[in-house]
Every structure is written in C-alpha cells, then in structure tokens.
Short mmCIF file of C-alpha atoms in Angstrom, two decimals:
data_model
loop_
_atom_site.label_atom_id
_atom_site.label_comp_id
_atom_site.label_asym_id
_atom_site.label_seq_id
_atom_site.Cartn_x
_atom_site.Cartn_y
_atom_site.Cartn_z
CA MET A 1 299.14 200.83 218.45
CA ILE A 2 299.56 197.36 217.91
CA ASP A 3 296.63 195.01 216.95
CA THR A 4 296.05 192.47 219.40
CA ARG A 5 292.53 191.11 218.39
CA THR A 6 293.37 187.31 219.66
CA ARG A 7 294.76 185.08 217.03
CA LYS A 8 292.02 182.60 217.80
CA GLY A 9 289.59 184.86 216.16
CA LYS A 10 290.89 183.79 212.62
CA GLU A 11 290.44 180.10 213.20
CA ILE A 12 286.64 179.37 212.57
CA THR A 13 287.17 176.75 210.43
CA ASN A 14 289.60 175.11 212.38
CA LEU A 15 288.01 173.87 215.15
CA PRO A 16 289.75 170.68 216.67
CA GLU A 17 288.28 167.61 215.82
CA SER A 18 290.13 165.07 218.23
CA ASN A 19 288.57 166.34 221.46
CA SER A 20 285.33 164.93 221.43
CA LYS A 21 283.96 164.32 224.85
CA HIS A 22 284.80 160.73 225.62
CA PHE A 23 285.20 159.53 229.04
CA THR A 24 287.89 157.49 230.44
CA PRO A 25 287.21 154.67 232.62
CA GLY A 26 288.56 154.77 236.36
CA LEU A 27 288.57 158.76 236.28
CA GLY A 28 286.20 160.75 237.99
CA ARG A 29 283.98 163.20 235.96
CA ASN A 30 285.62 166.03 237.54
CA LEU A 31 289.05 164.82 236.63
CA ASN A 32 288.07 163.63 233.03
CA ASP A 33 286.80 167.01 232.55
CA PHE A 34 289.72 168.69 233.70
CA LEU A 35 292.11 166.65 231.76
CA GLN A 36 290.05 167.30 228.48
CA SER A 37 290.58 170.83 229.25
CA LEU A 38 294.19 170.66 229.56
CA GLY A 39 294.00 168.68 226.11
CA GLU A 40 292.19 171.65 224.63
CA VAL A 41 294.57 174.13 225.59
CA LEU A 42 297.33 172.00 223.88
CA ILE A 43 295.16 171.55 220.60
CA ASP A 44 294.38 175.43 220.62
CA ILE A 45 298.08 176.41 220.57
CA THR A 46 299.19 177.88 217.35
CA ALA A 47 301.83 180.27 218.51
CA LEU A 48 303.59 181.92 221.36
CA GLU A 49 303.06 185.44 221.30
CA VAL A 50 305.29 188.05 223.41
CA ASN A 51 303.83 191.46 224.18
CA THR A 52 305.94 194.20 226.09
CA MET A 53 304.13 197.24 227.43
CA VAL A 54 305.35 199.98 229.18
CA VAL A 55 303.00 201.02 232.03
CA GLU A 56 302.99 204.06 234.35
CA ARG A 57 302.29 202.01 237.16
CA ILE A 58 302.18 198.44 237.93
CA THR A 59 298.95 197.47 239.34
CA GLY A 60 298.06 194.02 241.18
CA ASP A 61 294.75 193.69 239.68
CA LYS A 62 293.48 190.26 240.26
CA PHE A 63 291.65 188.52 237.51
CA ILE A 64 287.92 187.99 238.29
CA ALA A 65 285.95 186.63 235.54
CA TRP A 66 282.59 187.98 236.47
CA GLU A 67 284.25 191.27 237.00
CA ALA A 68 286.10 191.43 233.77
CA TYR A 69 282.75 190.14 231.66
CA ARG A 70 280.50 192.85 233.42
CA ASP A 71 283.20 195.37 232.54
CA ILE A 72 283.27 194.39 228.80
CA TYR A 73 279.85 193.62 228.24
CA PRO A 74 278.20 196.92 228.09
CA ILE A 75 280.67 198.38 225.53
CA SER A 76 278.94 200.27 222.91
CA ARG A 77 280.06 203.69 221.06
CA GLN A 78 277.35 205.43 223.70
CA TYR A 79 278.52 203.45 226.45
CA LEU A 80 282.01 204.63 225.73
CA GLU A 81 281.09 208.26 225.33
CA GLN A 82 279.44 208.32 228.36
CA GLN A 83 282.78 206.92 230.07
CA GLU A 84 284.71 209.66 228.79
CA ILE A 85 286.72 207.04 226.60
CA HIS A 86 288.96 209.08 224.52
CA GLU A 87 287.62 209.16 220.85
CA SER A 88 291.18 207.64 219.70
CA LEU A 89 290.92 204.65 221.91
CA ARG A 90 286.96 203.73 221.35
CA ASP A 91 287.64 201.47 218.26
CA ARG A 92 289.83 199.25 220.22
CA TYR A 93 287.50 199.02 222.89
CA ILE A 94 284.97 198.17 220.48
CA ASP A 95 287.33 195.59 219.36
CA LEU A 96 287.31 193.79 222.91
CA ARG A 97 283.67 193.79 222.55
CA LYS A 98 283.69 192.05 219.52
CA THR A 99 286.00 189.59 220.23
CA MET A 100 284.21 188.19 223.37
CA GLU A 101 280.93 188.07 220.97
CA LEU A 102 282.86 186.15 218.72
CA GLU A 103 284.23 183.78 221.35
CA TYR A 104 280.59 183.10 222.54
CA THR A 105 279.29 182.62 218.96
CA LEU A 106 281.90 180.23 218.21
CA LEU A 107 281.04 178.27 221.47
CA LEU A 108 277.34 178.29 220.21
CA SER A 109 278.02 177.09 217.00
CA ASP A 110 280.41 174.21 218.15
CA PRO A 111 278.58 170.75 218.23
CA LYS A 112 281.16 169.92 220.59
CA SER A 113 280.50 172.70 222.96
CA GLU A 114 277.89 172.47 226.07
CA PHE A 115 276.81 175.56 224.62
CA TYR A 116 275.78 174.50 221.38
CA ASP A 117 272.86 175.86 219.72
CA GLN A 118 271.51 174.07 216.66
CA SER A 119 269.42 177.18 215.71
CA ILE A 120 272.52 179.56 215.58
CA LEU A 121 273.92 178.03 212.40
CA ASP A 122 270.11 177.88 210.81
CA SER A 123 269.51 181.41 211.33
CA ALA A 124 269.68 184.13 209.08
CA LYS A 125 272.87 185.27 207.92
CA GLU A 126 272.38 188.83 209.12
CA ASP A 127 272.49 187.19 212.88
CA ASN A 128 275.66 185.58 212.51
CA GLN A 129 277.67 188.58 211.04
CA ILE A 130 279.97 188.46 213.78
CA LEU A 131 281.33 184.90 212.56
CA THR A 132 281.67 186.11 208.63
CA ASN A 133 281.84 189.72 208.58
CA PRO A 134 285.14 191.10 210.14
CA THR A 135 284.15 194.73 209.65
CA VAL A 136 280.51 194.46 210.99
CA GLU A 137 279.61 197.51 213.57
CA LEU A 138 278.81 196.46 217.16
CA HIS A 139 275.45 198.02 216.70
CA GLU A 140 274.62 196.33 213.45
CA MET A 141 274.83 192.95 215.09
CA GLN A 142 272.70 191.47 217.87
CA THR A 143 274.09 190.16 221.06
CA ARG A 144 273.98 186.54 222.07
CA LEU A 145 275.68 186.77 225.39
CA PRO A 146 273.76 186.55 228.39
CA ASP A 147 273.46 189.98 229.92
CA PRO A 148 275.21 190.12 233.45
CA ILE A 149 273.79 193.78 234.25
CA ARG A 150 270.47 193.78 233.40
CA PRO A 151 269.52 189.71 233.33
CA THR A 152 266.03 189.26 232.34
CA SER A 153 265.55 186.19 234.14
CA PRO A 154 267.29 183.83 236.63
CA GLU A 155 268.48 181.58 233.61
CA GLU A 156 270.37 184.42 232.34
CA ILE A 157 272.65 184.65 235.20
CA PHE A 158 273.21 180.84 235.29
CA LYS A 159 273.87 181.15 231.77
CA ALA A 160 276.66 183.73 232.38
CA GLN A 161 277.96 181.65 235.26
CA ALA A 162 278.21 178.45 232.87
CA LEU A 163 280.09 180.59 230.45
CA LEU A 164 282.57 181.80 232.92
CA HIS A 165 283.22 178.15 233.92
CA ASP A 166 284.20 177.45 230.16
CA TYR A 167 287.93 176.99 230.20
CA ARG A 168 288.06 178.32 226.42
CA PHE A 169 286.05 181.39 227.04
CA LEU A 170 287.79 182.35 230.27
CA ARG A 171 291.16 182.20 228.76
CA SER A 172 289.81 184.36 225.99
CA LEU A 173 288.55 186.58 228.61
CA ARG A 174 291.55 186.75 230.43
CA LYS A 175 293.37 188.45 227.57
CA LEU A 176 290.71 190.72 226.95
CA SER A 177 290.76 191.86 230.19
CA GLU A 178 294.50 192.58 230.44
CA LEU A 179 294.21 194.32 227.02
CA LYS A 180 291.28 196.23 228.53
CA ALA A 181 293.07 197.47 231.59
CA ALA A 182 296.03 198.67 229.61
CA LEU A 183 293.54 200.74 227.36
CA ASP A 184 291.71 202.18 230.53
CA SER A 185 295.26 203.17 232.04
CA ARG A 186 296.27 204.70 228.63
CA ASN A 187 292.84 206.36 228.41
CA LYS A 188 293.49 208.07 231.72
CA ALA A 189 297.00 209.24 230.82
CA LEU A 190 295.53 210.71 227.41
CA LEU A 191 292.79 212.46 228.86
CA ARG A 192 295.47 213.93 231.56
CA LYS A 193 297.77 215.15 229.03
CA GLN A 194 295.22 216.61 226.85
CA ASP A 195 294.33 218.84 229.87
CA GLU A 196 297.95 219.67 230.55
CA LEU A 197 298.59 220.67 226.45
CA PRO A 198 297.13 224.18 225.88
CA GLY A 199 294.40 224.03 222.99
CA ASN A 200 292.82 221.22 220.73
CA VAL A 201 295.63 218.76 220.24
CA LYS A 202 295.65 216.58 217.29
CA PRO A 203 295.22 212.91 218.44
CA ASP A 204 298.53 211.82 216.89
CA VAL A 205 300.33 214.41 218.93
CA LEU A 206 298.85 213.32 222.03
CA HIS A 207 299.78 209.94 221.51
CA LYS A 208 302.95 210.63 220.70
CA ALA A 209 303.18 212.66 224.16
CA VAL A 210 301.75 209.70 226.16
CA THR A 211 304.51 207.00 226.32
CA THR A 212 303.14 204.87 228.99
CA ASP A 213 300.32 202.18 228.85
CA MET A 214 300.45 200.60 225.50
CA ILE A 215 301.88 197.41 223.95
CA TYR A 216 305.14 198.96 222.14
CA ALA A 217 306.46 195.49 220.62
CA GLN A 218 304.93 192.18 220.17
CA THR A 219 306.64 188.89 218.62
CA VAL A 220 304.50 186.10 217.62
CA LEU A 221 306.62 182.68 217.09
CA GLN A 222 304.68 180.35 214.86
CA LEU A 223 304.44 176.60 215.49
CA ASP A 224 305.37 176.41 211.89
CA GLY A 225 308.66 178.59 212.47
CA GLU A 226 307.51 181.41 211.35
CA VAL A 227 308.47 184.76 213.39
CA ILE A 228 306.69 187.93 213.16
CA ASN A 229 307.64 190.94 214.75
CA ARG A 230 305.29 193.92 215.43
CA TYR A 231 306.19 197.47 216.90
CA SER A 232 304.10 200.14 217.57
CA GLN A 233 304.77 203.43 215.46
CA GLU A 234 305.47 205.33 218.92
CA ILE A 235 308.42 203.04 219.46
CA PHE A 236 310.25 205.02 216.99
CA ASP A 237 310.04 208.13 218.93
CA HIS A 238 310.28 206.76 222.42
CA PRO A 239 313.29 208.47 224.12
CA HIS A 240 314.69 204.85 225.45
CA ARG A 241 313.94 202.93 222.10
CA GLU A 242 316.80 200.91 222.35
CA MET A 243 316.49 200.12 225.88
CA LEU A 244 312.82 198.95 225.32
CA LEU A 245 313.73 196.86 222.13
CA GLN A 246 316.63 194.97 223.98
CA ILE A 247 313.91 194.50 226.94
CA HIS A 248 311.81 193.08 224.42
CA ARG A 249 314.36 190.61 222.81
CA ASP A 250 315.41 189.36 226.10
CA GLY A 251 311.69 188.65 227.08
CA VAL A 252 311.31 186.68 223.97
CA ILE A 253 313.87 184.59 224.64
CA ALA A 254 312.93 184.18 228.07
CA GLY A 255 309.33 183.79 227.25
CA GLN A 256 310.23 180.88 225.17
CA LYS A 257 311.69 178.96 227.94
CA GLN A 258 309.03 179.96 230.63
CA TRP A 259 306.34 178.82 228.32
CA ARG A 260 308.41 175.48 227.34
CA GLY A 261 308.67 174.90 231.15
CA LEU A 262 304.83 175.44 231.53
CA LEU A 263 303.85 173.17 228.69
CA GLU A 264 306.28 170.58 229.45
CA PHE A 265 304.54 170.10 232.95
CA ILE A 266 300.91 169.73 231.28
CA ILE A 267 301.99 167.32 228.78
CA ASP A 268 303.90 165.08 231.05
CA LEU A 269 300.90 165.37 233.77
CA VAL A 270 298.10 164.50 231.11
CA GLN A 271 300.31 161.89 229.73
CA ALA A 272 301.29 160.27 233.12
CA THR A 273 297.81 160.37 234.17
CA LEU A 274 296.39 158.56 231.06
CA GLN A 275 299.34 156.49 230.44
CA ARG A 276 298.39 152.54 230.39
CA GLY A 277 301.96 151.28 230.17
CA SER A 278 305.23 152.78 229.38
CA SER A 279 305.89 150.82 226.42
CA LYS A 280 302.03 151.25 225.01
CA PRO A 281 300.73 154.20 223.29
CA LYS A 282 298.57 156.33 225.10
CA GLY A 283 295.09 154.51 225.39
CA GLN A 284 291.89 155.49 223.90
CA GLY A 285 289.83 155.44 227.04
CA MET B 1 323.19 189.77 228.99
CA GLY B 2 326.27 191.16 227.38
CA HIS B 3 327.08 193.74 230.07
CA ASN B 4 329.52 192.91 232.97
CA PHE B 5 328.38 194.14 236.05
CA TYR B 6 329.69 190.91 237.51
CA ARG B 7 333.06 190.78 239.22
CA GLN B 8 334.48 187.36 239.22
CA HIS B 9 334.11 185.69 242.80
CA SER B 10 335.71 182.66 243.98
CA GLN B 11 333.38 179.66 243.68
CA LYS B 12 332.53 177.84 246.99
CA ALA B 13 331.58 174.55 247.23
CA SER B 14 328.19 175.32 248.37
CA ASP B 15 327.38 177.23 245.10
CA ARG B 16 326.74 174.00 243.43
CA ASP B 17 323.58 173.56 245.71
CA GLY B 18 320.87 176.29 244.27
CA LEU B 19 320.54 179.75 244.98
CA ASN B 20 318.04 179.94 247.92
CA LEU B 21 316.05 182.95 248.02
CA GLU B 22 313.08 181.21 249.45
CA PRO B 23 312.23 184.66 251.72
CA TYR B 24 311.85 186.89 248.92
CA ILE B 25 309.82 184.82 246.66
CA LYS B 26 306.15 184.91 248.10
CA VAL B 27 302.95 183.54 246.90
CA ASP B 28 300.19 185.96 246.94
CA LYS B 29 297.46 184.08 248.46
CA GLU B 30 294.28 185.26 249.69
CA LYS B 31 292.10 183.62 252.44
CA ILE B 32 288.84 183.28 251.39
CA ALA B 33 287.49 180.60 253.86
CA ARG B 34 288.80 178.64 256.78
CA LYS B 35 291.52 176.38 255.17
CA ARG B 36 290.77 177.82 251.58
CA PHE B 37 292.90 180.05 249.64
CA LEU B 38 293.06 181.82 246.22
CA ILE B 39 296.38 182.12 244.65
CA HIS B 40 296.85 185.39 242.75
CA GLY B 41 300.19 185.32 241.78
CA ILE B 42 303.85 185.07 242.76
CA ARG B 43 305.69 188.05 243.83
CA PHE B 44 309.62 188.56 244.04
CA ASN B 45 310.92 191.08 246.85
CA LEU B 46 314.20 192.16 245.39
CA ASP B 47 316.66 194.59 246.69
CA LYS B 48 320.35 195.44 245.80
CA ASP B 49 321.96 192.50 247.70
CA ILE B 50 319.13 190.00 245.92
CA LEU B 51 319.84 191.28 242.42
CA GLN B 52 323.53 191.06 242.55
CA LYS B 53 322.97 187.38 243.77
CA ILE B 54 320.78 186.92 241.12
CA GLN B 55 323.28 188.19 238.42
CA GLN B 56 326.07 186.09 240.06
CA ALA B 57 323.96 182.96 239.59
CA GLN B 58 322.86 183.77 236.07
CA HIS B 59 326.61 183.99 235.06
CA THR B 60 327.83 180.94 236.77
CA GLY B 61 324.69 178.96 235.57
CA ARG B 62 323.95 178.42 239.39
CA HIS B 63 320.20 177.44 239.45
CA LEU B 64 317.45 178.62 241.76
CA HIS B 65 316.77 176.33 245.08
CA ILE B 66 313.17 175.99 245.06
CA SER B 67 311.43 174.08 248.18
CA ARG B 68 308.75 171.54 247.68
CA GLU B 69 306.10 173.28 249.51
CA LEU B 70 306.85 176.26 247.09
CA LEU B 71 306.88 173.92 244.02
CA THR B 72 303.63 172.22 245.11
CA ASP B 73 302.01 175.91 245.28
CA LEU B 74 302.99 176.64 241.74
CA ARG B 75 302.13 173.26 240.50
CA TYR B 76 298.78 173.85 241.81
CA TYR B 77 298.67 177.58 240.99
CA ALA B 78 299.42 176.53 237.18
CA LEU B 79 296.76 174.19 236.97
CA LEU B 80 293.91 175.28 238.97
CA GLU B 81 292.37 178.23 240.39
CA GLU B 82 289.31 178.12 242.75
CA ASP B 83 286.12 176.69 241.52
CA ASN B 84 288.15 174.21 239.36
CA HIS B 85 288.87 176.90 236.69
CA LEU B 86 291.84 176.13 234.70
CA GLN B 87 294.37 178.83 235.34
CA SER B 88 294.04 181.20 232.38
CA GLY B 89 297.25 183.10 233.40
CA LEU B 90 300.22 182.88 235.75
CA THR B 91 301.20 186.16 236.98
CA PHE B 92 304.65 187.10 238.27
CA CYS B 93 305.31 190.43 240.01
CA THR B 94 309.01 191.95 240.77
CA TYR B 95 309.08 194.52 243.68
CA TYR B 96 312.33 196.45 244.44
CA LEU B 97 312.85 197.88 247.84
CA ARG B 98 315.09 201.09 247.82
CA SER B 99 315.57 203.46 250.73
CA GLY B 100 312.98 201.75 252.86
CA SER B 101 309.91 201.79 250.36
CA GLU B 102 309.23 199.35 247.55
CA GLU B 103 307.50 199.55 244.18
CA ALA B 104 306.48 197.21 241.42
CA LEU B 105 308.62 197.31 238.45
CA LEU B 106 307.79 194.45 236.29
CA ARG B 107 304.73 192.19 235.99
CA SER B 108 304.47 189.25 233.67
CA VAL B 109 301.36 186.89 232.62
CA ILE B 110 302.09 183.76 230.92
CA SER B 111 299.33 181.67 229.86
CA ALA B 112 299.55 178.16 228.79
CA ASP B 113 297.88 178.79 225.34
CA GLY B 114 300.67 180.81 224.27
CA ASP B 115 299.92 184.40 225.26
CA ILE B 116 302.84 186.22 227.34
CA PHE B 117 302.53 189.80 228.34
CA HIS B 118 305.54 191.60 229.85
CA GLN B 119 304.85 194.74 231.39
CA ILE B 120 307.55 197.08 232.83
CA LYS B 121 307.16 200.44 234.72
CA SER B 122 308.15 203.68 232.70
CA ASP B 123 310.45 205.35 235.01
CA CYS B 124 312.29 202.37 235.18
CA LEU B 125 313.37 202.79 231.64
CA GLU B 126 315.27 206.31 232.86
CA ARG B 127 317.87 204.17 234.36
CA PRO B 128 319.08 202.09 231.73
CA ASN B 129 321.48 199.97 233.53
CA PHE B 130 319.48 199.23 236.16
CA CYS B 131 316.53 198.44 234.28
CA ARG B 132 318.22 195.88 232.02
CA ARG B 133 319.31 194.25 235.35
CA ILE B 134 316.21 193.87 237.12
CA ALA B 135 314.31 193.13 233.90
CA SER B 136 316.65 190.31 233.28
CA ALA B 137 316.59 188.97 236.80
CA HIS B 138 312.88 189.11 236.76
CA TYR B 139 313.01 186.93 233.48
CA TRP B 140 315.19 184.57 235.17
CA LEU B 141 313.45 183.78 238.37
CA ILE B 142 310.24 182.93 236.38
CA GLU B 143 312.27 180.84 234.05
CA GLN B 144 313.94 178.98 237.03
CA LEU B 145 310.25 178.37 238.67
CA MET B 146 308.80 177.36 235.27
CA SER B 147 311.68 174.93 234.33
CA GLN B 148 311.16 173.08 237.68
CA LEU B 149 307.45 172.52 237.60
CA ARG B 150 307.79 169.66 235.60
CA LEU B 151 307.25 166.14 237.54
CA ARG B 152 310.62 164.44 237.13
CA THR B 153 310.24 161.09 238.81
CA LEU B 154 307.31 160.23 241.14
CA LEU B 155 308.98 157.31 242.55
CA ARG B 156 312.33 157.17 244.03
CA LEU B 157 313.22 153.67 242.80
CA ASN B 158 316.42 153.76 244.48
CA GLN B 159 315.55 154.41 248.00
CA LEU B 160 312.20 152.27 247.69
CA SER B 161 313.76 149.32 246.57
CA TRP B 162 316.55 149.21 248.88
CA GLY B 163 314.25 150.04 251.61
CA LEU B 164 311.86 147.46 250.68
CA SER B 165 314.61 144.60 250.47
CA LEU B 166 316.17 145.41 253.76
CA LEU B 167 312.92 145.47 255.11
CA ILE B 168 312.05 141.83 253.80
CA VAL B 169 315.57 140.67 254.45
CA ALA B 170 315.39 141.99 258.05
CA ALA B 171 312.37 140.39 258.92
CA THR B 172 313.16 136.85 257.66
CA VAL B 173 316.61 136.94 258.87
CA ILE B 174 316.58 138.37 262.37
CA PRO B 175 314.88 135.12 264.28
CA PHE B 176 317.67 133.12 262.86
CA LEU B 177 320.54 135.51 263.60
CA TRP B 178 321.90 133.79 266.80
CA PRO B 179 322.01 130.07 265.41
CA LEU B 180 323.58 131.61 262.44
CA MET B 181 326.23 133.34 264.61
CA ALA B 182 326.75 130.09 266.49
CA ALA B 183 327.08 127.95 263.40
CA ASN B 184 329.46 130.27 261.46
CA PRO B 185 329.73 134.18 261.56
CA TRP B 186 330.61 133.98 257.49
CA LEU B 187 327.06 133.09 256.77
CA LEU B 188 326.04 136.38 258.04
CA LEU B 189 327.08 137.32 254.71
CA ALA B 190 324.31 135.48 253.12
CA PRO B 191 321.65 137.98 254.03
CA VAL B 192 323.69 140.95 252.93
CA VAL B 193 324.05 139.20 249.35
CA MET B 194 320.18 138.60 249.56
CA CYS B 195 319.40 141.92 250.27
CA TRP B 196 321.66 143.19 247.29
CA LEU B 197 319.98 140.40 244.91
CA LEU B 198 316.26 141.46 246.01
CA GLN B 199 316.92 145.11 245.64
CA VAL B 200 317.94 144.27 241.95
CA VAL B 201 314.85 142.29 241.65
CA LEU B 202 312.42 144.67 243.12
CA LYS B 203 313.82 147.85 241.52
CA ARG B 204 313.05 145.89 238.09
CA LEU B 205 309.61 145.06 239.25
CA LEU B 206 309.07 148.51 240.60
CA ARG B 207 310.09 149.88 237.62
CA LEU B 208 307.66 147.75 235.52
CA LEU B 209 305.04 148.98 237.73
CA SER B 210 305.64 152.42 238.35
CA PRO B 211 303.95 154.05 235.19
CA THR B 212 300.82 152.31 237.09
CA ILE B 213 301.72 153.26 240.29
CA THR B 214 302.18 157.01 238.99
CA ARG B 215 299.30 156.95 237.27
CA TRP B 216 297.42 156.09 240.37
CA ALA B 217 299.10 158.72 242.58
CA LEU B 218 298.71 161.54 240.15
CA ARG B 219 295.33 160.33 239.87
CA ARG B 220 294.57 161.00 243.46
CA VAL B 221 296.42 164.09 243.65
CA LEU B 222 294.33 165.55 240.79
CA SER B 223 291.02 164.61 242.19
CA GLY B 224 291.75 165.67 245.41
CA TRP B 225 292.88 169.16 243.98
CA LEU B 226 289.59 169.25 241.92
CA SER B 227 287.60 168.31 244.90
CA ARG B 228 285.73 171.26 246.64
CA LYS B 229 286.70 170.10 250.17
CA PRO B 230 289.52 171.89 251.42
CA LEU B 231 290.69 168.55 253.53
CA GLN B 232 290.77 166.80 250.23
CA LYS B 233 292.88 169.50 248.61
CA ASN B 234 295.12 169.65 251.21
CA ILE B 235 296.06 166.01 251.51
CA ALA B 236 296.52 165.88 247.86
CA LYS B 237 299.07 168.93 248.13
CA GLY B 238 300.64 167.07 250.98
CA ILE B 239 301.21 163.78 248.93
CA LEU B 240 302.58 165.99 245.91
CA ALA B 241 304.92 167.55 248.00
CA TRP B 242 306.20 164.33 249.57
CA LEU B 243 306.31 162.38 246.41
CA ALA B 244 307.68 165.05 243.82
CA PRO B 245 310.97 166.42 244.02
#
C-alpha cells in the first residue's frame, strides 16, 4: 500500500513566518480570524496530491470532527487487537494516531498558535519523541491530546472542543478520517476474504486477493515542479490495471484544474477583501 | 478523452449558452435547525441521457450553466461550514441511475490545501467503456463548478453607470421638458448627449471606487456568513447571489 502520511509532518522546521496574529482595522474579529485562516491554508500549501482509490462501495459518510477525533484517539496495539483489525493493517492505523499526535504537538510548540505551551519545548527530550523520532512506538510516548472518551475534567472537554475548532488541526483530521475510513473498509474486506479462503492464508496472498478499498495510485505535484508518482504493489496484479491507471491520469489532470479553481477563488476573495486600492500594494493592516 | 463515442451533432444556436443540468446537481443539505443548514457535499444524479449530453458538451467545449443560487451555495460551502470552520474538503458524489435503481459510483474530496481523493466503485471498473465515460463526466462536472467559483466582477459597471446617469438626467430634465419642446425639439438631443457624457464620467469614477465598494460589499457578505445568526447568513447569501454573476 502507498504511504500516505501527511506531507505536513515533515515540515517541523518550516513553520510559516508571516502569519503572526495581526489585526486589520475595520474588520470584525470573526472576519479577521477567518481571513487569517484562509491565508494560513495558502501558506501551508506545498504540493497537490491526487489519490485514486478503488472502493467496494461509496459511502456517503459525513465528516464530523468530534466523531473522527473520538475514533482515532483510542488507537493503540491493544485497541486494534480488541477491534479485530487485521494484523497487516495495524501499523497503518498506528501511523494515523501518531500523525494526529504530531499535529497537536506542533500546535503546542508553535508560539503563534493559541495552544502554545512553553513547557513543551523545555520538557525532557523523551517527552517530545513524536517531534524528533520518526520511528517512535506509540506506547513509548506519552499522549498530550485531550481525552474525548474518558475526560478527567470539564477543561479537557473544552480543550478538545477548542482543538476541533483549529483550522489546521481540522484539515489534518479530515485527511486522517478519510484514510481511516478506507482502512476500515479494507479491514472488513480482508477479514471476509480470510474466512472464505481455506486454511492459513499469508497476508500478502490475502492482500492480493482483496482488490478494493485501497489507494492504488498517488501523484504528488510539488510547487517546485517536481512530480512524484507512487503506485501500490497490488496495482500490477489488478485485472483492470490499464483502466485504473488511465482513470488516475485523468483524475490528476482534472484535479489540477479543480484545485486551481478553488484556489483562485480563495485568493481573489482574500485579496479583494483586504485590498486598499487597485494600484496600491496590499495593505499591512 | 481519446475515445470517440460522440457522433457529430448539428450545433444549435442555443448551444452557445451553457449546458443546463440544474435538476441533476443537488446540494446535499441537512437541516439542523430552523433556517439553518449544513452542507455535506454536492451530488450529481446522472443517467444514460445526461451522460451523453455531458460528453457532447465536453467535445464541443460547451460549458456548464450554473445558476446563481447554486453558485452561491457552492461558494459558501467552499469557504465555510457550520460553526465557522473553514471547510476542510469539498465532497462530490456521482450517482448513476439504471433500470430504476441508482448507485454511487464515484466520489471526490478536494481540499484547498491540495489533497485530492478520487474514489471509484470497484465493479464500475469491470465495464471499461462506461467507466471511462462516467469518470470523465464526474471530473468534468467538478471542474466546471470549481472554475466558476471565482468572483469575476462584483459590480456591473456598465449597467450601474448607465442607470445612474439616466436617473440623474431624467430628474434634471423632466421639469423643463415642455418648455424645451416648445422652443426647439432639436434641443431634446442635449439630454441624450448629457446622459452619454455623464455615463462616461460615472463609469470612470465607479471604476476608481470599485475596489473600495467591492471590499465593503465582500466584508459585509463574509461577516454575515460568519455570523451565527441565520438571518444574517441568509441576507449575506442573498447579497452575493444578487451581486456576483
């Protein structure tokens, strides 16, 4: 399967400089925060990533932030075992949980974030393994995320609520939730296939036998012009390989145009709302 | 788009207008309170005929007609969600109706920070020709919607300047209409010239002021949208639907 860890995870040292909280007069606080967050989206962009998945059925799952958070938070080795997640998929679930922890730790260590906590960076190195050690095991690190299932205090619930209002965290959560949904479906399909096939089936045989609910192809178009194509191993054995590749190529071309439309809309809107005059450069507020 | 399923049809004059698929594009809204809606995504309901129409449009370069109401919903959806969250991804789903039953075949999630997921139902792949057609239609519909999101001109300068100048000239000339007619009917040309001149001046003036006016209007619209009061939200939607083409 393709590694879909969020790209943002790699950019610990590359936090944007220009999005310090300044206030533009004449705008309400709501509007100011909103424009700021739109600006942050634009600054965070490093590449366009197009993923093509084959699924057994399209579900109209709605993204509900709290639900997604509540479902990813408890992930651990024991939990996955309890939930009867197929062994071959467990590492991928763990990765989702680690990415979520990383996103939160980045917020805690970002002086510009409202979640900034000075003590995070002062604390012992072992506590910050998620920031420094990419291979850290989930059980070796201590989670800082507010507990949505068994909160110890009302503050913890408020903290979780506040976190789910943070645009950056939400964007990442959305992607994690999308990946988790695919993993959940794949898990079901794998378990079903396992029951169908006689005897003890090797995981790689099983993965070949189940052709749905996975990302087959991924194309990353970086802003510097570099293009990276990744294909899952399984695509080479897929009965409709050519078709799938063709659809992916079409999806990449279409994706670029679709995304450009969305971006142009946002950029225009931010510019037109902040602009001081047609000929002058953008005001500094 | 290499395949040629498309037979050349005679191009009607009305084809220059966009392809209107309004009844087949639905905003998936959930009512969460009186006058408050949550938008979950956009849904395309296709069937054989619609698919063919889309293919024709793709081949002739015809664009999709999108009503102001849909466009406004879409803009709102692209920017916001309930509770002022920045919408973290736009979801588009294509349903196909065949022999009385419909099923979802494709789903795309597009987020502003550059993550796109295209999902395709596995049994769709077993019919290669159909699969390519429907995927291409699905991508095209999204592309059309996204490319029309952009706010072109908020102020229609031509109409506005003509309207204003007519109003001003009419208000000043009407009281003197009869005396002018009596003196020399040719003098009636003067108001026409006045009107034209005034319109030119007004247009320049408006063009100069338009960033300020646009900024003001947009701030009103966005503040309304961000407001928790449903009435304010709806007024803002109304203003945008009325202003933006």
